[in-house]
XYZ file of C-alpha atoms in Angstrom:
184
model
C -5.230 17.238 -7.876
C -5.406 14.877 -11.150
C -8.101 12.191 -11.520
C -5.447 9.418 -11.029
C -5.077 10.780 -7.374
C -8.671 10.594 -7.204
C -8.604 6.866 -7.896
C -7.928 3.945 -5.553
C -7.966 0.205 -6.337
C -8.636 -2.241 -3.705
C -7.548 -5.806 -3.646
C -8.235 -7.676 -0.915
C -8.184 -11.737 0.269
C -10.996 -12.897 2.082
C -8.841 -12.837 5.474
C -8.435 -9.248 4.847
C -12.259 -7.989 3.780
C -14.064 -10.775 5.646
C -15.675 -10.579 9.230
C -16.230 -7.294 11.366
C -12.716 -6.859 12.700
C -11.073 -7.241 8.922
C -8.392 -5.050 7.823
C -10.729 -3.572 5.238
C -13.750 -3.049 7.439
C -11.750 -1.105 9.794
C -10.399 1.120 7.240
C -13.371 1.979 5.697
C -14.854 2.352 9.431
C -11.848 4.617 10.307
C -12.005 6.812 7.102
C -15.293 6.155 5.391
C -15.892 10.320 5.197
C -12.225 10.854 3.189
C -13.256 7.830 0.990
C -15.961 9.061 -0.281
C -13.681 11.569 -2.596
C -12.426 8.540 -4.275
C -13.321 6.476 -7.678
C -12.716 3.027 -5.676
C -11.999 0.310 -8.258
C -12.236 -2.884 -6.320
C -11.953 -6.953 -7.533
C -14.753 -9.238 -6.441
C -15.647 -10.072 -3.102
C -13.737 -7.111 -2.043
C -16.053 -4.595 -4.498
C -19.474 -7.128 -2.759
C -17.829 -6.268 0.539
C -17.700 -2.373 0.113
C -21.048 -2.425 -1.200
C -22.501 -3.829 1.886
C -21.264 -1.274 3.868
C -23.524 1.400 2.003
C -20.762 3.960 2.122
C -20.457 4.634 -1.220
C -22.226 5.760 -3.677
C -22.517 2.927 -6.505
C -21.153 5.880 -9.010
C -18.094 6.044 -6.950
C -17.039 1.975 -6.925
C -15.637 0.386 -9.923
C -16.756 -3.537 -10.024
C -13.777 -5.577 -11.122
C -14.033 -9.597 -11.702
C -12.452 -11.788 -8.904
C -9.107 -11.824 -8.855
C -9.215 -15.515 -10.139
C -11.523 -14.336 -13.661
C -9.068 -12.160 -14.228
C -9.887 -8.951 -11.896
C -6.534 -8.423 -11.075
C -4.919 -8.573 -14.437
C -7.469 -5.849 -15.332
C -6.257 -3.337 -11.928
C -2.432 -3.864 -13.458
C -3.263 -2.900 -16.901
C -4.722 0.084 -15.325
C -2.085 0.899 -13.115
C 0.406 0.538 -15.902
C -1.374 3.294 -18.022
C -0.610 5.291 -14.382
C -4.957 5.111 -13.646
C -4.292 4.910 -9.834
C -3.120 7.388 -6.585
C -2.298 4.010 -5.247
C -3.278 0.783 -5.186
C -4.008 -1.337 -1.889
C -2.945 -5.032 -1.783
C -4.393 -6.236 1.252
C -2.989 -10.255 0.839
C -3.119 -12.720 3.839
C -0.030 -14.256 3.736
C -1.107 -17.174 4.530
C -3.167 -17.914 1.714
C -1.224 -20.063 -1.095
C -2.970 -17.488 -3.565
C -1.374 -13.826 -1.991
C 1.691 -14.878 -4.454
C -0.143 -15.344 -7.513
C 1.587 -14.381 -10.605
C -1.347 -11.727 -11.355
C -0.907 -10.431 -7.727
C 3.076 -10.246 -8.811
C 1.809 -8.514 -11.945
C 0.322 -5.900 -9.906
C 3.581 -5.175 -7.819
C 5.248 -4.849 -10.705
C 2.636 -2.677 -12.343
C 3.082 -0.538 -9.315
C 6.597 -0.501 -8.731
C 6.979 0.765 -12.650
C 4.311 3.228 -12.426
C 5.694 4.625 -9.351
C 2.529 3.935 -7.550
C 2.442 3.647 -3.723
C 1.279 0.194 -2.995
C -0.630 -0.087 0.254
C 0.035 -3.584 2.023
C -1.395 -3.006 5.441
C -3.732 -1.047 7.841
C -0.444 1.087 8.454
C 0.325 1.673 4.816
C -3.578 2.874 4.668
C -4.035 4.943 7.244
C -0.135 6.907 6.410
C -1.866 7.137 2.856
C -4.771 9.028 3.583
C -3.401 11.096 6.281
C -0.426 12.098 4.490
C -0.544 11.344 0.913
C -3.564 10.962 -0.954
C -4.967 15.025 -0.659
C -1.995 16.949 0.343
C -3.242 20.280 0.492
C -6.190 18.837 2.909
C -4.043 16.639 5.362
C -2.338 17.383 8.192
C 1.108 18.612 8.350
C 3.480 15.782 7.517
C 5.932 14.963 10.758
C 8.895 16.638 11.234
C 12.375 14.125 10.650
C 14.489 13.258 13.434
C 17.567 15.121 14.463
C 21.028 13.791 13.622
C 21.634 11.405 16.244
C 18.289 10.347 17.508
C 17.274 8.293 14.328
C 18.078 4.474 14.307
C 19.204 3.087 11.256
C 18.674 -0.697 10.009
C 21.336 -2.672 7.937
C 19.198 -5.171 6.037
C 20.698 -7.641 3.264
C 19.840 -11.243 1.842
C 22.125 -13.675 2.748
C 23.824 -13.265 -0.562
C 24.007 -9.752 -0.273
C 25.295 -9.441 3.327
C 29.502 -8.815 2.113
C 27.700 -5.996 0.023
C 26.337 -4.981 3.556
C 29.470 -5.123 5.539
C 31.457 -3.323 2.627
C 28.874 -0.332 2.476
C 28.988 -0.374 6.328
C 32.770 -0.101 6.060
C 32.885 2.774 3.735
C 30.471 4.900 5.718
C 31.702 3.955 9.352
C 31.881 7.933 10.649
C 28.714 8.916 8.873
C 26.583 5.822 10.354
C 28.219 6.082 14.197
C 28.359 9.457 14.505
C 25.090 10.319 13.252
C 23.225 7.927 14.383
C 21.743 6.886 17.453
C 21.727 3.035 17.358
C 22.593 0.652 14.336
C 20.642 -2.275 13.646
C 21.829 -5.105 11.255
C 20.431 -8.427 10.160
Protein backbone atom coordinates (compact mmCIF):
# COMPACT_ATOMS: atom_id res chain seq x y z
CA UNK A 1 0.00 0.00 0.00
CA UNK A 2 1.55 3.60 -0.97
CA UNK A 3 1.70 6.45 1.58
CA UNK A 4 -1.06 8.36 -0.35
CA UNK A 5 -3.45 5.44 0.70
CA UNK A 6 -2.19 5.94 4.04
CA UNK A 7 -3.40 9.53 4.06
CA UNK A 8 -6.87 10.96 4.71
CA UNK A 9 -7.97 14.61 4.78
CA UNK A 10 -10.90 15.64 6.72
CA UNK A 11 -13.04 18.63 6.11
CA UNK A 12 -15.77 19.10 8.05
CA UNK A 13 -18.60 22.13 8.89
CA UNK A 14 -19.41 22.64 12.30
CA UNK A 15 -22.93 20.78 11.75
CA UNK A 16 -20.94 17.86 10.77
CA UNK A 17 -17.95 17.68 13.66
CA UNK A 18 -19.97 19.49 16.34
CA UNK A 19 -22.03 17.86 19.27
CA UNK A 20 -21.96 14.05 20.34
CA UNK A 21 -24.25 12.65 17.67
CA UNK A 22 -22.13 14.53 14.65
CA UNK A 23 -21.35 12.79 11.56
CA UNK A 24 -17.68 12.95 12.45
CA UNK A 25 -17.93 11.82 16.05
CA UNK A 26 -19.70 8.80 15.03
CA UNK A 27 -17.21 7.86 12.53
CA UNK A 28 -14.39 8.15 14.49
CA UNK A 29 -16.54 6.28 17.35
CA UNK A 30 -17.41 3.53 14.77
CA UNK A 31 -13.81 3.09 13.37
CA UNK A 32 -11.42 4.83 15.69
CA UNK A 33 -9.10 1.32 15.75
CA UNK A 34 -8.78 1.35 11.54
CA UNK A 35 -8.03 5.14 11.86
CA UNK A 36 -5.35 4.95 13.66
CA UNK A 37 -3.30 3.55 10.39
CA UNK A 38 -3.90 6.84 8.85
CA UNK A 39 -1.82 10.32 8.45
CA UNK A 40 -5.23 12.37 9.08
CA UNK A 41 -4.76 15.87 7.62
CA UNK A 42 -7.66 17.82 8.95
CA UNK A 43 -8.71 21.93 8.59
CA UNK A 44 -9.48 23.76 11.80
CA UNK A 45 -12.12 23.07 14.08
CA UNK A 46 -12.36 19.75 12.50
CA UNK A 47 -8.32 18.93 13.33
CA UNK A 48 -9.45 20.76 17.39
CA UNK A 49 -12.32 18.30 17.19
CA UNK A 50 -10.24 15.05 16.51
CA UNK A 51 -7.85 16.08 19.00
CA UNK A 52 -10.33 16.07 21.74
CA UNK A 53 -11.21 12.77 21.19
CA UNK A 54 -7.58 11.53 22.20
CA UNK A 55 -7.63 8.90 19.50
CA UNK A 56 -4.81 9.80 17.77
CA UNK A 57 -1.64 10.14 18.24
CA UNK A 58 -0.61 13.97 17.61
CA UNK A 59 2.17 12.36 15.04
CA UNK A 60 -0.63 10.92 13.12
CA UNK A 61 -2.97 14.37 12.57
CA UNK A 62 -1.92 16.98 10.21
CA UNK A 63 -3.20 20.62 11.57
CA UNK A 64 -4.51 22.57 8.62
CA UNK A 65 -5.81 26.41 9.00
CA UNK A 66 -9.67 26.87 8.95
CA UNK A 67 -11.10 26.50 5.94
CA UNK A 68 -11.75 30.35 5.87
CA UNK A 69 -7.49 31.20 6.38
CA UNK A 70 -7.05 29.26 3.71
CA UNK A 71 -7.06 25.45 5.11
CA UNK A 72 -8.83 24.22 2.36
CA UNK A 73 -6.93 25.71 -0.48
CA UNK A 74 -3.91 24.02 1.19
CA UNK A 75 -5.92 20.10 1.26
CA UNK A 76 -6.54 20.83 -2.78
CA UNK A 77 -3.04 21.66 -3.55
CA UNK A 78 -2.30 18.47 -1.87
CA UNK A 79 -4.74 16.44 -3.42
CA UNK A 80 -3.74 17.75 -6.80
CA UNK A 81 -0.07 16.50 -6.33
CA UNK A 82 -2.32 12.98 -5.71
CA UNK A 83 -1.20 13.30 -1.45
CA UNK A 84 -4.56 11.65 -0.45
CA UNK A 85 -6.44 7.84 -0.41
CA UNK A 86 -9.39 10.11 -0.27
CA UNK A 87 -10.53 13.04 0.96
CA UNK A 88 -13.81 13.47 3.20
CA UNK A 89 -16.04 16.56 2.64
CA UNK A 90 -18.38 16.39 5.33
CA UNK A 91 -20.50 19.96 4.28
CA UNK A 92 -23.94 20.77 5.88
CA UNK A 93 -25.84 21.81 3.20
CA UNK A 94 -27.37 24.14 4.79
CA UNK A 95 -24.66 26.33 5.55
CA UNK A 96 -24.24 29.28 2.84
CA UNK A 97 -20.39 28.35 3.14
CA UNK A 98 -20.59 24.22 1.99
CA UNK A 99 -20.40 25.92 -1.70
CA UNK A 100 -17.46 27.95 -1.26
CA UNK A 101 -15.30 28.32 -4.20
CA UNK A 102 -12.27 26.67 -2.12
CA UNK A 103 -14.70 23.81 -1.14
CA UNK A 104 -15.40 23.68 -5.21
CA UNK A 105 -11.62 23.74 -5.54
CA UNK A 106 -11.40 20.67 -3.60
CA UNK A 107 -14.04 18.70 -5.75
CA UNK A 108 -12.31 19.55 -8.49
CA UNK A 109 -8.94 18.69 -7.02
CA UNK A 110 -10.51 15.36 -6.38
CA UNK A 111 -12.40 14.66 -9.32
CA UNK A 112 -8.89 15.29 -11.41
CA UNK A 113 -6.83 13.33 -9.15
CA UNK A 114 -9.17 10.53 -9.26
CA UNK A 115 -9.60 10.67 -5.58
CA UNK A 116 -12.71 9.18 -3.89
CA UNK A 117 -14.40 12.02 -2.19
CA UNK A 118 -16.30 11.00 0.91
CA UNK A 119 -19.58 13.19 1.38
CA UNK A 120 -21.41 11.28 4.04
CA UNK A 121 -21.43 8.72 6.96
CA UNK A 122 -22.27 6.18 4.03
CA UNK A 123 -19.46 7.24 1.77
CA UNK A 124 -17.18 6.71 5.12
CA UNK A 125 -18.06 3.75 6.40
CA UNK A 126 -18.10 1.96 2.33
CA UNK A 127 -14.49 3.58 2.40
CA UNK A 128 -12.99 1.92 5.14
CA UNK A 129 -14.72 -1.30 4.82
CA UNK A 130 -14.07 -1.70 1.29
CA UNK A 131 -11.56 0.62 -0.01
CA UNK A 132 -9.03 2.16 1.98
CA UNK A 133 -6.80 -1.39 2.97
CA UNK A 134 -7.92 -3.89 0.51
CA UNK A 135 -5.98 -6.75 1.38
CA UNK A 136 -7.34 -6.25 5.19
CA UNK A 137 -11.16 -5.69 4.48
CA UNK A 138 -13.74 -7.84 4.04
CA UNK A 139 -14.71 -9.39 0.87
CA UNK A 140 -16.34 -6.79 -1.35
CA UNK A 141 -20.27 -7.84 -2.14
CA UNK A 142 -21.09 -9.87 -4.79
CA UNK A 143 -23.22 -7.79 -7.93
CA UNK A 144 -26.68 -8.55 -8.60
CA UNK A 145 -27.89 -11.02 -11.14
CA UNK A 146 -29.26 -9.86 -14.49
CA UNK A 147 -32.68 -9.03 -13.72
CA UNK A 148 -32.79 -8.29 -10.06
CA UNK A 149 -30.82 -4.91 -10.26
CA UNK A 150 -32.90 -1.63 -10.63
CA UNK A 151 -31.61 0.87 -12.77
CA UNK A 152 -32.17 4.83 -12.44
CA UNK A 153 -32.55 7.22 -15.52
CA UNK A 154 -31.33 10.54 -14.13
CA UNK A 155 -30.92 13.81 -16.39
CA UNK A 156 -31.11 17.74 -15.86
CA UNK A 157 -33.89 19.20 -17.31
CA UNK A 158 -31.80 20.16 -20.26
CA UNK A 159 -30.47 16.92 -20.65
CA UNK A 160 -33.69 14.84 -20.35
CA UNK A 161 -34.17 14.36 -24.72
CA UNK A 162 -30.48 13.04 -24.23
CA UNK A 163 -32.23 10.69 -21.63
CA UNK A 164 -35.14 9.54 -23.63
CA UNK A 165 -32.83 9.06 -26.81
CA UNK A 166 -30.27 6.79 -24.83
CA UNK A 167 -33.36 5.05 -23.33
CA UNK A 168 -34.58 4.50 -26.89
CA UNK A 169 -31.47 3.02 -28.24
CA UNK A 170 -31.05 0.51 -25.44
CA UNK A 171 -34.85 -0.47 -24.95
CA UNK A 172 -34.10 -4.59 -24.97
CA UNK A 173 -30.95 -4.27 -22.94
CA UNK A 174 -32.67 -1.98 -20.09
CA UNK A 175 -36.24 -4.16 -20.00
CA UNK A 176 -34.97 -7.29 -20.33
CA UNK A 177 -32.25 -7.10 -17.98
CA UNK A 178 -33.48 -5.30 -15.59
CA UNK A 179 -35.76 -5.62 -12.87
CA UNK A 180 -37.47 -2.18 -12.52
CA UNK A 181 -36.55 1.21 -14.32
CA UNK A 182 -36.56 4.33 -12.56
CA UNK A 183 -36.48 7.78 -14.35
CA UNK A 184 -36.59 11.37 -13.21
Amino acid sequence: MSKRDRRLAVVASPAARDGHGSTLLKFVRTYGEQLQDYDIHATGGTHETLVRTGLFSPDRLKAHASGEAGGIVDVANLAFSDSFGAIAMLLDPTDPLAESPENLALQRACIKSGIPQLMNYGDLAHWIEYEADLEDSVAAPTLAQPGEEIVALIAHDGKKSGMLEFFAQNVAFLTLRHKELIAT
